[in-house]
Amino acid sequence: MSVLTCPDGAVAAAPVFAPEQIAACVRQVRQHAHIVAGPTGRELGLVMGPRPVGETVGTLPPLYPEWLGGRTFCEAHGVRFPYVAGEMANGIATTRMVAAMARAEMLGFFGAGGLGFPEVERAVDELAMELAGMSNWGVNLIHSPNEPALEYRVAKLLLRHNVPCVSASAYMELTPAVVLCSAAGLRRGPDGRIVRRTRVIAKVSRPEVAAHFLSPAPPGLLRPLVESGELSAEEAALAARVPVAQDLTVESDSGGHTDNRPLGVLLPRILLLREELTQRFGYTEAVRVGAAGGLGTPDAVAAAFALGAAYVVTGSVNQVAVEAGISDDAKAMLDDADIADVGMAPAADMFELGVKLQVLRRGSLFAQRAGHLHAAYEAHSSLEELPSQLRAKLERDVFRAPLDEVWEHTRRFWQERDPEEAARAEREPRHRMALVFRWYLGNSSRWAITGDATRRGDYQIWCGPAMGAFNRWTAGSFLADRANRSVVQIALNLLEGAAVATRAHQLRTYGVPVPSSASLFTPCPLA
């Protein structure tokens, strides 16, 4: 094979045409890739590095993982990579995970959902101290229709500690808490532009919910906040000119709360809605739109960026990271998951509304048992109305205790967390039944977190099909060893692989015979 000369006299690499050689070249994403024709003129090959003398079919510039998404996302959040480690609830996304992501120049959120106020406060105190002066970290604010006072109290906590970024999740409509986070501290900068103190990233899975966050906060929510002294009149006036969220994460088929919609359908729909509302309200800056759900392999991440995502958010796969706040027993169950080993089950925080979330089904009976509880709740008005045979079955197989005893545990819990809930349950038998059933749903997640082996069959592990895809991709590689699965290594490998998959697609559009992307990048230690 002849040696090619570069215009400056340097010697270029020899052209390659064999599939295995092309695959090796595709992995060199940080070099120029020159597409050249073979001796017959019909076959296409590659020359990497300096541009060779003579005719080339095309040239691709270097490609870096940092460049895959929207540059404005990285600039706004002070990060190097357009990548977010999402807020896995009950503290599964730990403070340790958030700190690791911040130091790796990425963004991570503490999973405050499902925790009591003291636990959230301790985590926020720790992060504010450890990451003082850094702007690329945040905490989750979850919609809590059953506990609006707790939601509002957490919002005030985040503002009081100047948490730089808030991820708003599971919202069906705007609440005073999320509007307060969005509007507090708004001001005009020296150039006249509106400056935010707190950046809000909203996670949505429906266009009608996305519209709330893409629009300015409604007067009906701003006015009471001004009247109560939580917002100034100027802050409210500025809030009426900007969208509630600066970033919008489109959540497709994810673990936890999800509508199971495919990303290829949902993301373009939300992008179109973003354009419509940007024009309607005359925004000078468009809301950035990211993608979440189903992102367990480099090809999936590359596809999200190709669809137009400014950034990506991962969740399920981070539960196997060494920093994740879940037991080794639960991680072992996740290691065995394939893409079909998930199912839908009632959500503890929105049990009465019939909202469901996606969980690991392999190795656990939680989804089936939680479904039985919701069916019983729908069919009966109180614990006393439960047929004796059904009651006995629930006490034996699900609660492993008499329902009266479970109610005593539940009553004491709510008297400490929110006494009004306990008082309401005493007045309303059906609400008491809901709280007792929610005892199982809430504890099933804690059993998975603590690794209570006696309740292994009841583990509630939030998980989407991305986990199975991740397991197949990492099998036999560096990331197959659980000790190597740091949240940062998972992120860097997904991004590096996505850059390789993107380069492969670029070359295919020229007609270069690139092998399947699945075989192009194998996980390895990355710095």
PDB file of C-alpha atoms in Angstrom, residues 141-407:
ATOM      1  CA  LEU A 141     -37.393  19.163  44.298  1.00  0.00           C
ATOM      2  CA  ILE A 142     -40.116  16.583  43.755  1.00  0.00           C
ATOM      3  CA  HIS A 143     -43.804  17.311  43.329  1.00  0.00           C
ATOM      4  CA  SER A 144     -45.504  16.084  46.504  1.00  0.00           C
ATOM      5  CA  PRO A 145     -49.279  16.370  46.114  1.00  0.00           C
ATOM      6  CA  ASN A 146     -49.783  14.492  49.393  1.00  0.00           C
ATOM      7  CA  GLU A 147     -47.244  16.644  51.235  1.00  0.00           C
ATOM      8  CA  PRO A 148     -47.339  20.184  49.790  1.00  0.00           C
ATOM      9  CA  ALA A 149     -46.017  21.676  53.035  1.00  0.00           C
ATOM     10  CA  LEU A 150     -42.909  19.465  52.853  1.00  0.00           C
ATOM     11  CA  GLU A 151     -42.377  20.369  49.193  1.00  0.00           C
ATOM     12  CA  TYR A 152     -42.571  24.072  50.021  1.00  0.00           C
ATOM     13  CA  ARG A 153     -40.292  23.680  53.036  1.00  0.00           C
ATOM     14  CA  VAL A 154     -37.655  21.919  50.910  1.00  0.00           C
ATOM     15  CA  ALA A 155     -37.891  24.706  48.305  1.00  0.00           C
ATOM     16  CA  LYS A 156     -37.225  27.303  50.999  1.00  0.00           C
ATOM     17  CA  LEU A 157     -34.281  25.239  52.255  1.00  0.00           C
ATOM     18  CA  LEU A 158     -32.708  25.116  48.791  1.00  0.00           C
ATOM     19  CA  LEU A 159     -33.027  28.876  48.410  1.00  0.00           C
ATOM     20  CA  ARG A 160     -31.704  29.573  51.900  1.00  0.00           C
ATOM     21  CA  HIS A 161     -28.552  27.551  51.165  1.00  0.00           C
ATOM     22  CA  ASN A 162     -28.132  29.033  47.668  1.00  0.00           C
ATOM     23  CA  VAL A 163     -28.280  25.648  45.981  1.00  0.00           C
ATOM     24  CA  PRO A 164     -27.229  26.642  42.433  1.00  0.00           C
ATOM     25  CA  CYS A 165     -29.419  24.224  40.490  1.00  0.00           C
ATOM     26  CA  VAL A 166     -32.780  22.595  41.250  1.00  0.00           C
ATOM     27  CA  SER A 167     -34.163  19.621  39.350  1.00  0.00           C
ATOM     28  CA  ALA A 168     -37.970  19.702  39.432  1.00  0.00           C
ATOM     29  CA  SER A 169     -39.427  16.250  38.853  1.00  0.00           C
ATOM     30  CA  ALA A 170     -42.770  14.384  38.813  1.00  0.00           C
ATOM     31  CA  TYR A 171     -44.744  17.616  38.382  1.00  0.00           C
ATOM     32  CA  MET A 172     -48.171  17.460  36.802  1.00  0.00           C
ATOM     33  CA  GLU A 173     -48.795  21.184  37.308  1.00  0.00           C
ATOM     34  CA  LEU A 174     -46.898  24.118  38.745  1.00  0.00           C
ATOM     35  CA  THR A 175     -46.897  24.632  42.496  1.00  0.00           C
ATOM     36  CA  PRO A 176     -45.918  27.589  44.708  1.00  0.00           C
ATOM     37  CA  ALA A 177     -42.730  25.732  45.678  1.00  0.00           C
ATOM     38  CA  VAL A 178     -41.314  25.343  42.165  1.00  0.00           C
ATOM     39  CA  VAL A 179     -42.391  28.855  41.137  1.00  0.00           C
ATOM     40  CA  LEU A 180     -40.647  30.254  44.206  1.00  0.00           C
ATOM     41  CA  CYS A 181     -37.407  28.462  43.274  1.00  0.00           C
ATOM     42  CA  SER A 182     -37.646  29.837  39.746  1.00  0.00           C
ATOM     43  CA  ALA A 183     -38.502  33.444  40.622  1.00  0.00           C
ATOM     44  CA  ALA A 184     -36.599  34.161  43.838  1.00  0.00           C
ATOM     45  CA  GLY A 185     -33.534  36.300  43.177  1.00  0.00           C
ATOM     46  CA  LEU A 186     -34.429  37.352  39.623  1.00  0.00           C
ATOM     47  CA  ARG A 187     -32.789  40.665  38.716  1.00  0.00           C
ATOM     48  CA  ARG A 188     -31.612  42.756  35.795  1.00  0.00           C
ATOM     49  CA  GLY A 189     -27.949  42.520  34.887  1.00  0.00           C
ATOM     50  CA  PRO A 190     -25.804  45.469  33.756  1.00  0.00           C
ATOM     51  CA  ASP A 191     -26.750  44.719  30.142  1.00  0.00           C
ATOM     52  CA  GLY A 192     -30.464  44.708  30.950  1.00  0.00           C
ATOM     53  CA  ARG A 193     -30.851  40.956  30.637  1.00  0.00           C
ATOM     54  CA  ILE A 194     -32.710  39.017  33.328  1.00  0.00           C
ATOM     55  CA  VAL A 195     -30.313  37.115  35.596  1.00  0.00           C
ATOM     56  CA  ARG A 196     -31.380  34.079  37.638  1.00  0.00           C
ATOM     57  CA  ARG A 197     -30.079  33.157  41.051  1.00  0.00           C
ATOM     58  CA  THR A 198     -31.337  29.570  40.887  1.00  0.00           C
ATOM     59  CA  ARG A 199     -31.313  27.511  37.714  1.00  0.00           C
ATOM     60  CA  VAL A 200     -34.332  25.215  37.365  1.00  0.00           C
ATOM     61  CA  ILE A 201     -34.168  22.048  35.261  1.00  0.00           C
ATOM     62  CA  ALA A 202     -37.624  20.513  34.881  1.00  0.00           C
ATOM     63  CA  LYS A 203     -38.129  16.847  34.044  1.00  0.00           C
ATOM     64  CA  VAL A 204     -41.248  16.218  31.937  1.00  0.00           C
ATOM     65  CA  SER A 205     -42.819  13.410  29.921  1.00  0.00           C
ATOM     66  CA  ARG A 206     -45.920  15.128  28.538  1.00  0.00           C
ATOM     67  CA  PRO A 207     -46.330  18.172  26.279  1.00  0.00           C
ATOM     68  CA  GLU A 208     -49.014  19.702  28.516  1.00  0.00           C
ATOM     69  CA  VAL A 209     -46.650  19.594  31.503  1.00  0.00           C
ATOM     70  CA  ALA A 210     -43.751  20.867  29.398  1.00  0.00           C
ATOM     71  CA  ALA A 211     -45.875  23.864  28.420  1.00  0.00           C
ATOM     72  CA  HIS A 212     -46.140  24.909  32.082  1.00  0.00           C
ATOM     73  CA  PHE A 213     -42.358  25.067  32.456  1.00  0.00           C
ATOM     74  CA  LEU A 214     -41.811  26.634  29.025  1.00  0.00           C
ATOM     75  CA  SER A 215     -44.193  29.473  29.921  1.00  0.00           C
ATOM     76  CA  PRO A 216     -43.795  32.293  32.460  1.00  0.00           C
ATOM     77  CA  ALA A 217     -45.147  31.618  35.938  1.00  0.00           C
ATOM     78  CA  PRO A 218     -48.875  32.442  36.059  1.00  0.00           C
ATOM     79  CA  PRO A 219     -50.078  35.506  38.014  1.00  0.00           C
ATOM     80  CA  GLY A 220     -52.252  33.267  40.183  1.00  0.00           C
ATOM     81  CA  LEU A 221     -49.131  31.690  41.666  1.00  0.00           C
ATOM     82  CA  LEU A 222     -46.922  34.786  41.712  1.00  0.00           C
ATOM     83  CA  ARG A 223     -49.407  37.086  43.438  1.00  0.00           C
ATOM     84  CA  PRO A 224     -49.753  35.078  46.679  1.00  0.00           C
ATOM     85  CA  LEU A 225     -45.957  34.771  46.905  1.00  0.00           C
ATOM     86  CA  VAL A 226     -45.658  38.566  46.730  1.00  0.00           C
ATOM     87  CA  GLU A 227     -48.459  39.054  49.246  1.00  0.00           C
ATOM     88  CA  SER A 228     -46.779  36.678  51.695  1.00  0.00           C
ATOM     89  CA  GLY A 229     -43.448  38.457  51.299  1.00  0.00           C
ATOM     90  CA  GLU A 230     -41.690  35.495  49.679  1.00  0.00           C
ATOM     91  CA  LEU A 231     -41.128  37.439  46.451  1.00  0.00           C
ATOM     92  CA  SER A 232     -40.666  41.129  45.768  1.00  0.00           C
ATOM     93  CA  ALA A 233     -42.871  42.908  43.251  1.00  0.00           C
ATOM     94  CA  GLU A 234     -39.829  43.279  40.988  1.00  0.00           C
ATOM     95  CA  GLU A 235     -39.036  39.556  41.132  1.00  0.00           C
ATOM     96  CA  ALA A 236     -42.629  38.722  40.230  1.00  0.00           C
ATOM     97  CA  ALA A 237     -42.589  41.198  37.360  1.00  0.00           C
ATOM     98  CA  LEU A 238     -39.412  39.649  35.953  1.00  0.00           C
ATOM     99  CA  ALA A 239     -40.803  36.126  36.458  1.00  0.00           C
ATOM    100  CA  ALA A 240     -43.663  37.079  34.142  1.00  0.00           C
ATOM    101  CA  ARG A 241     -41.110  37.637  31.340  1.00  0.00           C
ATOM    102  CA  VAL A 242     -39.089  34.399  31.473  1.00  0.00           C
ATOM    103  CA  PRO A 243     -39.954  30.684  31.402  1.00  0.00           C
ATOM    104  CA  VAL A 244     -40.193  28.862  34.703  1.00  0.00           C
ATOM    105  CA  ALA A 245     -37.351  26.520  33.701  1.00  0.00           C
ATOM    106  CA  GLN A 246     -34.107  27.257  31.902  1.00  0.00           C
ATOM    107  CA  ASP A 247     -33.680  23.618  30.922  1.00  0.00           C
ATOM    108  CA  LEU A 248     -36.248  20.940  30.168  1.00  0.00           C
ATOM    109  CA  THR A 249     -35.386  17.240  30.414  1.00  0.00           C
ATOM    110  CA  VAL A 250     -37.598  15.083  28.214  1.00  0.00           C
ATOM    111  CA  GLU A 251     -38.029  11.820  30.104  1.00  0.00           C
ATOM    112  CA  SER A 252     -38.964   8.830  27.989  1.00  0.00           C
ATOM    113  CA  ASP A 253     -38.912   5.165  29.040  1.00  0.00           C
ATOM    114  CA  SER A 254     -37.086   5.617  32.333  1.00  0.00           C
ATOM    115  CA  GLY A 255     -36.966   4.020  35.749  1.00  0.00           C
ATOM    116  CA  GLY A 256     -39.257   5.429  38.429  1.00  0.00           C
ATOM    117  CA  HIS A 257     -41.909   7.910  37.333  1.00  0.00           C
ATOM    118  CA  THR A 258     -42.421   7.523  33.589  1.00  0.00           C
ATOM    119  CA  ASP A 259     -45.047   7.482  30.866  1.00  0.00           C
ATOM    120  CA  ASN A 260     -43.012   4.893  28.887  1.00  0.00           C
ATOM    121  CA  ARG A 261     -43.066   7.040  25.746  1.00  0.00           C
ATOM    122  CA  PRO A 262     -40.315   6.467  23.142  1.00  0.00           C
ATOM    123  CA  LEU A 263     -37.707   9.217  22.976  1.00  0.00           C
ATOM    124  CA  GLY A 264     -37.849   9.352  19.180  1.00  0.00           C
ATOM    125  CA  VAL A 265     -41.477  10.477  19.381  1.00  0.00           C
ATOM    126  CA  LEU A 266     -41.430  12.598  22.532  1.00  0.00           C
ATOM    127  CA  LEU A 267     -38.267  14.688  22.096  1.00  0.00           C
ATOM    128  CA  PRO A 268     -39.127  16.142  18.648  1.00  0.00           C
ATOM    129  CA  ARG A 269     -42.619  16.975  19.941  1.00  0.00           C
ATOM    130  CA  ILE A 270     -41.227  18.924  22.903  1.00  0.00           C
ATOM    131  CA  LEU A 271     -38.629  20.647  20.712  1.00  0.00           C
ATOM    132  CA  LEU A 272     -41.413  21.865  18.439  1.00  0.00           C
ATOM    133  CA  LEU A 273     -43.391  23.072  21.455  1.00  0.00           C
ATOM    134  CA  ARG A 274     -40.290  24.908  22.686  1.00  0.00           C
ATOM    135  CA  GLU A 275     -40.041  26.774  19.389  1.00  0.00           C
ATOM    136  CA  GLU A 276     -43.738  27.702  19.449  1.00  0.00           C
ATOM    137  CA  LEU A 277     -43.635  29.099  22.980  1.00  0.00           C
ATOM    138  CA  THR A 278     -40.316  30.888  22.450  1.00  0.00           C
ATOM    139  CA  GLN A 279     -41.952  32.835  19.617  1.00  0.00           C
ATOM    140  CA  ARG A 280     -45.215  33.384  21.492  1.00  0.00           C
ATOM    141  CA  PHE A 281     -43.552  34.887  24.557  1.00  0.00           C
ATOM    142  CA  GLY A 282     -40.718  36.610  22.720  1.00  0.00           C
ATOM    143  CA  TYR A 283     -37.905  35.041  24.706  1.00  0.00           C
ATOM    144  CA  THR A 284     -34.413  36.250  23.846  1.00  0.00           C
ATOM    145  CA  GLU A 285     -32.984  32.883  24.930  1.00  0.00           C
ATOM    146  CA  ALA A 286     -34.604  29.544  24.173  1.00  0.00           C
ATOM    147  CA  VAL A 287     -35.006  26.897  26.865  1.00  0.00           C
ATOM    148  CA  ARG A 288     -32.475  24.118  26.424  1.00  0.00           C
ATOM    149  CA  VAL A 289     -34.001  20.663  25.968  1.00  0.00           C
ATOM    150  CA  GLY A 290     -32.268  17.487  27.126  1.00  0.00           C
ATOM    151  CA  ALA A 291     -33.072  13.782  27.054  1.00  0.00           C
ATOM    152  CA  ALA A 292     -33.482  11.068  29.681  1.00  0.00           C
ATOM    153  CA  GLY A 293     -34.780   7.516  29.736  1.00  0.00           C
ATOM    154  CA  GLY A 294     -33.338   4.463  28.020  1.00  0.00           C
ATOM    155  CA  LEU A 295     -29.776   5.827  27.975  1.00  0.00           C
ATOM    156  CA  GLY A 296     -27.692   2.829  28.953  1.00  0.00           C
ATOM    157  CA  THR A 297     -25.353   2.480  25.965  1.00  0.00           C
ATOM    158  CA  PRO A 298     -23.232   4.816  23.819  1.00  0.00           C
ATOM    159  CA  ASP A 299     -25.515   4.287  20.817  1.00  0.00           C
ATOM    160  CA  ALA A 300     -28.528   5.391  22.864  1.00  0.00           C
ATOM    161  CA  VAL A 301     -26.695   8.501  24.076  1.00  0.00           C
ATOM    162  CA  ALA A 302     -25.541   9.307  20.536  1.00  0.00           C
ATOM    163  CA  ALA A 303     -29.112   8.874  19.283  1.00  0.00           C
ATOM    164  CA  ALA A 304     -30.393  11.346  21.891  1.00  0.00           C
ATOM    165  CA  PHE A 305     -27.886  13.947  20.749  1.00  0.00           C
ATOM    166  CA  ALA A 306     -28.727  13.230  17.114  1.00  0.00           C
ATOM    167  CA  LEU A 307     -32.402  13.919  17.894  1.00  0.00           C
ATOM    168  CA  GLY A 308     -31.442  17.389  19.101  1.00  0.00           C
ATOM    169  CA  ALA A 309     -30.851  16.974  22.843  1.00  0.00           C
ATOM    170  CA  ALA A 310     -28.663  19.679  24.359  1.00  0.00           C
ATOM    171  CA  TYR A 311     -27.664  17.309  27.164  1.00  0.00           C
ATOM    172  CA  VAL A 312     -28.403  13.814  28.463  1.00  0.00           C
ATOM    173  CA  VAL A 313     -29.509  12.594  31.892  1.00  0.00           C
ATOM    174  CA  THR A 314     -28.833   9.068  33.159  1.00  0.00           C
ATOM    175  CA  GLY A 315     -30.539   7.365  36.084  1.00  0.00           C
ATOM    176  CA  SER A 316     -31.049   3.597  36.219  1.00  0.00           C
ATOM    177  CA  VAL A 317     -27.450   2.745  35.321  1.00  0.00           C
ATOM    178  CA  ASN A 318     -26.053   4.948  38.084  1.00  0.00           C
ATOM    179  CA  GLN A 319     -27.616   2.689  40.709  1.00  0.00           C
ATOM    180  CA  VAL A 320     -24.765   0.230  40.137  1.00  0.00           C
ATOM    181  CA  ALA A 321     -22.142   2.949  40.691  1.00  0.00           C
ATOM    182  CA  VAL A 322     -19.953   2.568  43.762  1.00  0.00           C
ATOM    183  CA  GLU A 323     -21.303   5.882  45.092  1.00  0.00           C
ATOM    184  CA  ALA A 324     -24.970   4.884  44.787  1.00  0.00           C
ATOM    185  CA  GLY A 325     -26.918   4.715  48.052  1.00  0.00           C
ATOM    186  CA  ILE A 326     -28.369   1.255  47.532  1.00  0.00           C
ATOM    187  CA  SER A 327     -27.316  -2.108  48.923  1.00  0.00           C
ATOM    188  CA  ASP A 328     -24.891  -4.527  47.280  1.00  0.00           C
ATOM    189  CA  ASP A 329     -27.729  -7.043  47.285  1.00  0.00           C
ATOM    190  CA  ALA A 330     -29.883  -4.713  45.173  1.00  0.00           C
ATOM    191  CA  LYS A 331     -26.941  -3.950  42.895  1.00  0.00           C
ATOM    192  CA  ALA A 332     -26.469  -7.671  42.321  1.00  0.00           C
ATOM    193  CA  MET A 333     -30.119  -7.903  41.250  1.00  0.00           C
ATOM    194  CA  LEU A 334     -29.575  -5.009  38.851  1.00  0.00           C
ATOM    195  CA  ASP A 335     -26.506  -6.783  37.440  1.00  0.00           C
ATOM    196  CA  ASP A 336     -28.744  -9.651  36.323  1.00  0.00           C
ATOM    197  CA  ALA A 337     -31.353  -7.467  34.614  1.00  0.00           C
ATOM    198  CA  ASP A 338     -32.087  -7.559  30.900  1.00  0.00           C
ATOM    199  CA  ILE A 339     -34.177  -5.070  28.951  1.00  0.00           C
ATOM    200  CA  ALA A 340     -37.480  -6.886  29.531  1.00  0.00           C
ATOM    201  CA  ASP A 341     -36.979  -7.455  33.270  1.00  0.00           C
ATOM    202  CA  VAL A 342     -38.937  -4.366  34.314  1.00  0.00           C
ATOM    203  CA  GLY A 343     -42.585  -3.604  35.009  1.00  0.00           C
ATOM    204  CA  MET A 344     -44.967  -0.927  36.239  1.00  0.00           C
ATOM    205  CA  ALA A 345     -46.149  -0.606  39.839  1.00  0.00           C
ATOM    206  CA  PRO A 346     -48.104   1.933  41.927  1.00  0.00           C
ATOM    207  CA  ALA A 347     -46.067   4.896  43.168  1.00  0.00           C
ATOM    208  CA  ALA A 348     -45.960   5.458  46.934  1.00  0.00           C
ATOM    209  CA  ASP A 349     -46.006   9.255  46.668  1.00  0.00           C
ATOM    210  CA  MET A 350     -49.030   9.317  44.323  1.00  0.00           C
ATOM    211  CA  PHE A 351     -50.744   6.067  45.303  1.00  0.00           C
ATOM    212  CA  GLU A 352     -54.252   7.508  45.561  1.00  0.00           C
ATOM    213  CA  LEU A 353     -53.960   9.115  42.117  1.00  0.00           C
ATOM    214  CA  GLY A 354     -53.127   5.803  40.477  1.00  0.00           C
ATOM    215  CA  VAL A 355     -49.745   7.032  39.237  1.00  0.00           C
ATOM    216  CA  LYS A 356     -47.303   4.245  38.400  1.00  0.00           C
ATOM    217  CA  LEU A 357     -43.546   3.952  38.165  1.00  0.00           C
ATOM    218  CA  GLN A 358     -41.175   1.515  36.486  1.00  0.00           C
ATOM    219  CA  VAL A 359     -39.333  -0.988  38.660  1.00  0.00           C
ATOM    220  CA  LEU A 360     -37.124  -4.046  38.440  1.00  0.00           C
ATOM    221  CA  ARG A 361     -39.308  -7.136  38.144  1.00  0.00           C
ATOM    222  CA  ARG A 362     -36.650  -9.847  37.968  1.00  0.00           C
ATOM    223  CA  GLY A 363     -36.028 -11.298  41.421  1.00  0.00           C
ATOM    224  CA  SER A 364     -38.723  -9.249  43.177  1.00  0.00           C
ATOM    225  CA  LEU A 365     -42.480  -9.628  43.664  1.00  0.00           C
ATOM    226  CA  PHE A 366     -42.913  -5.970  44.567  1.00  0.00           C
ATOM    227  CA  ALA A 367     -44.708  -4.919  41.372  1.00  0.00           C
ATOM    228  CA  GLN A 368     -47.232  -7.753  41.681  1.00  0.00           C
ATOM    229  CA  ARG A 369     -47.881  -7.197  45.392  1.00  0.00           C
ATOM    230  CA  ALA A 370     -48.135  -3.415  45.084  1.00  0.00           C
ATOM    231  CA  GLY A 371     -50.630  -3.924  42.275  1.00  0.00           C
ATOM    232  CA  HIS A 372     -52.774  -6.092  44.550  1.00  0.00           C
ATOM    233  CA  LEU A 373     -52.760  -3.332  47.170  1.00  0.00           C
ATOM    234  CA  HIS A 374     -53.930  -0.706  44.709  1.00  0.00           C
ATOM    235  CA  ALA A 375     -56.669  -3.009  43.429  1.00  0.00           C
ATOM    236  CA  ALA A 376     -57.855  -3.490  47.013  1.00  0.00           C
ATOM    237  CA  TYR A 377     -57.787   0.265  47.576  1.00  0.00           C
ATOM    238  CA  GLU A 378     -59.906   0.834  44.464  1.00  0.00           C
ATOM    239  CA  ALA A 379     -62.429  -1.827  45.442  1.00  0.00           C
ATOM    240  CA  HIS A 380     -62.970  -1.041  49.119  1.00  0.00           C
ATOM    241  CA  SER A 381     -63.594   1.985  51.330  1.00  0.00           C
ATOM    242  CA  SER A 382     -61.692   0.990  54.454  1.00  0.00           C
ATOM    243  CA  LEU A 383     -59.507  -1.667  56.029  1.00  0.00           C
ATOM    244  CA  GLU A 384     -62.555  -2.934  57.875  1.00  0.00           C
ATOM    245  CA  GLU A 385     -64.335  -3.614  54.565  1.00  0.00           C
ATOM    246  CA  LEU A 386     -61.595  -5.906  53.258  1.00  0.00           C
ATOM    247  CA  PRO A 387     -62.883  -9.480  52.880  1.00  0.00           C
ATOM    248  CA  SER A 388     -61.405 -11.687  55.568  1.00  0.00           C
ATOM    249  CA  GLN A 389     -59.681 -13.936  53.026  1.00  0.00           C
ATOM    250  CA  LEU A 390     -58.040 -10.967  51.276  1.00  0.00           C
ATOM    251  CA  ARG A 391     -57.033  -9.392  54.578  1.00  0.00           C
ATOM    252  CA  ALA A 392     -55.412 -12.622  55.732  1.00  0.00           C
ATOM    253  CA  LYS A 393     -53.529 -12.967  52.449  1.00  0.00           C
ATOM    254  CA  LEU A 394     -52.205  -9.376  52.650  1.00  0.00           C
ATOM    255  CA  GLU A 395     -51.135  -9.820  56.263  1.00  0.00           C
ATOM    256  CA  ARG A 396     -49.385 -13.115  55.464  1.00  0.00           C
ATOM    257  CA  ASP A 397     -47.748 -12.423  52.090  1.00  0.00           C
ATOM    258  CA  VAL A 398     -47.296  -8.656  51.880  1.00  0.00           C
ATOM    259  CA  PHE A 399     -47.160  -7.012  55.306  1.00  0.00           C
ATOM    260  CA  ARG A 400     -46.072 -10.050  57.360  1.00  0.00           C
ATOM    261  CA  ALA A 401     -47.906  -8.462  60.265  1.00  0.00           C
ATOM    262  CA  PRO A 402     -51.500  -7.716  61.324  1.00  0.00           C
ATOM    263  CA  LEU A 403     -52.892  -4.630  59.629  1.00  0.00           C
ATOM    264  CA  ASP A 404     -53.703  -3.083  63.001  1.00  0.00           C
ATOM    265  CA  GLU A 405     -50.035  -3.336  63.929  1.00  0.00           C
ATOM    266  CA  VAL A 406     -48.995  -1.806  60.587  1.00  0.00           C
ATOM    267  CA  TRP A 407     -51.397   1.059  61.199  1.00  0.00           C
TER     268      TRP A 407
END
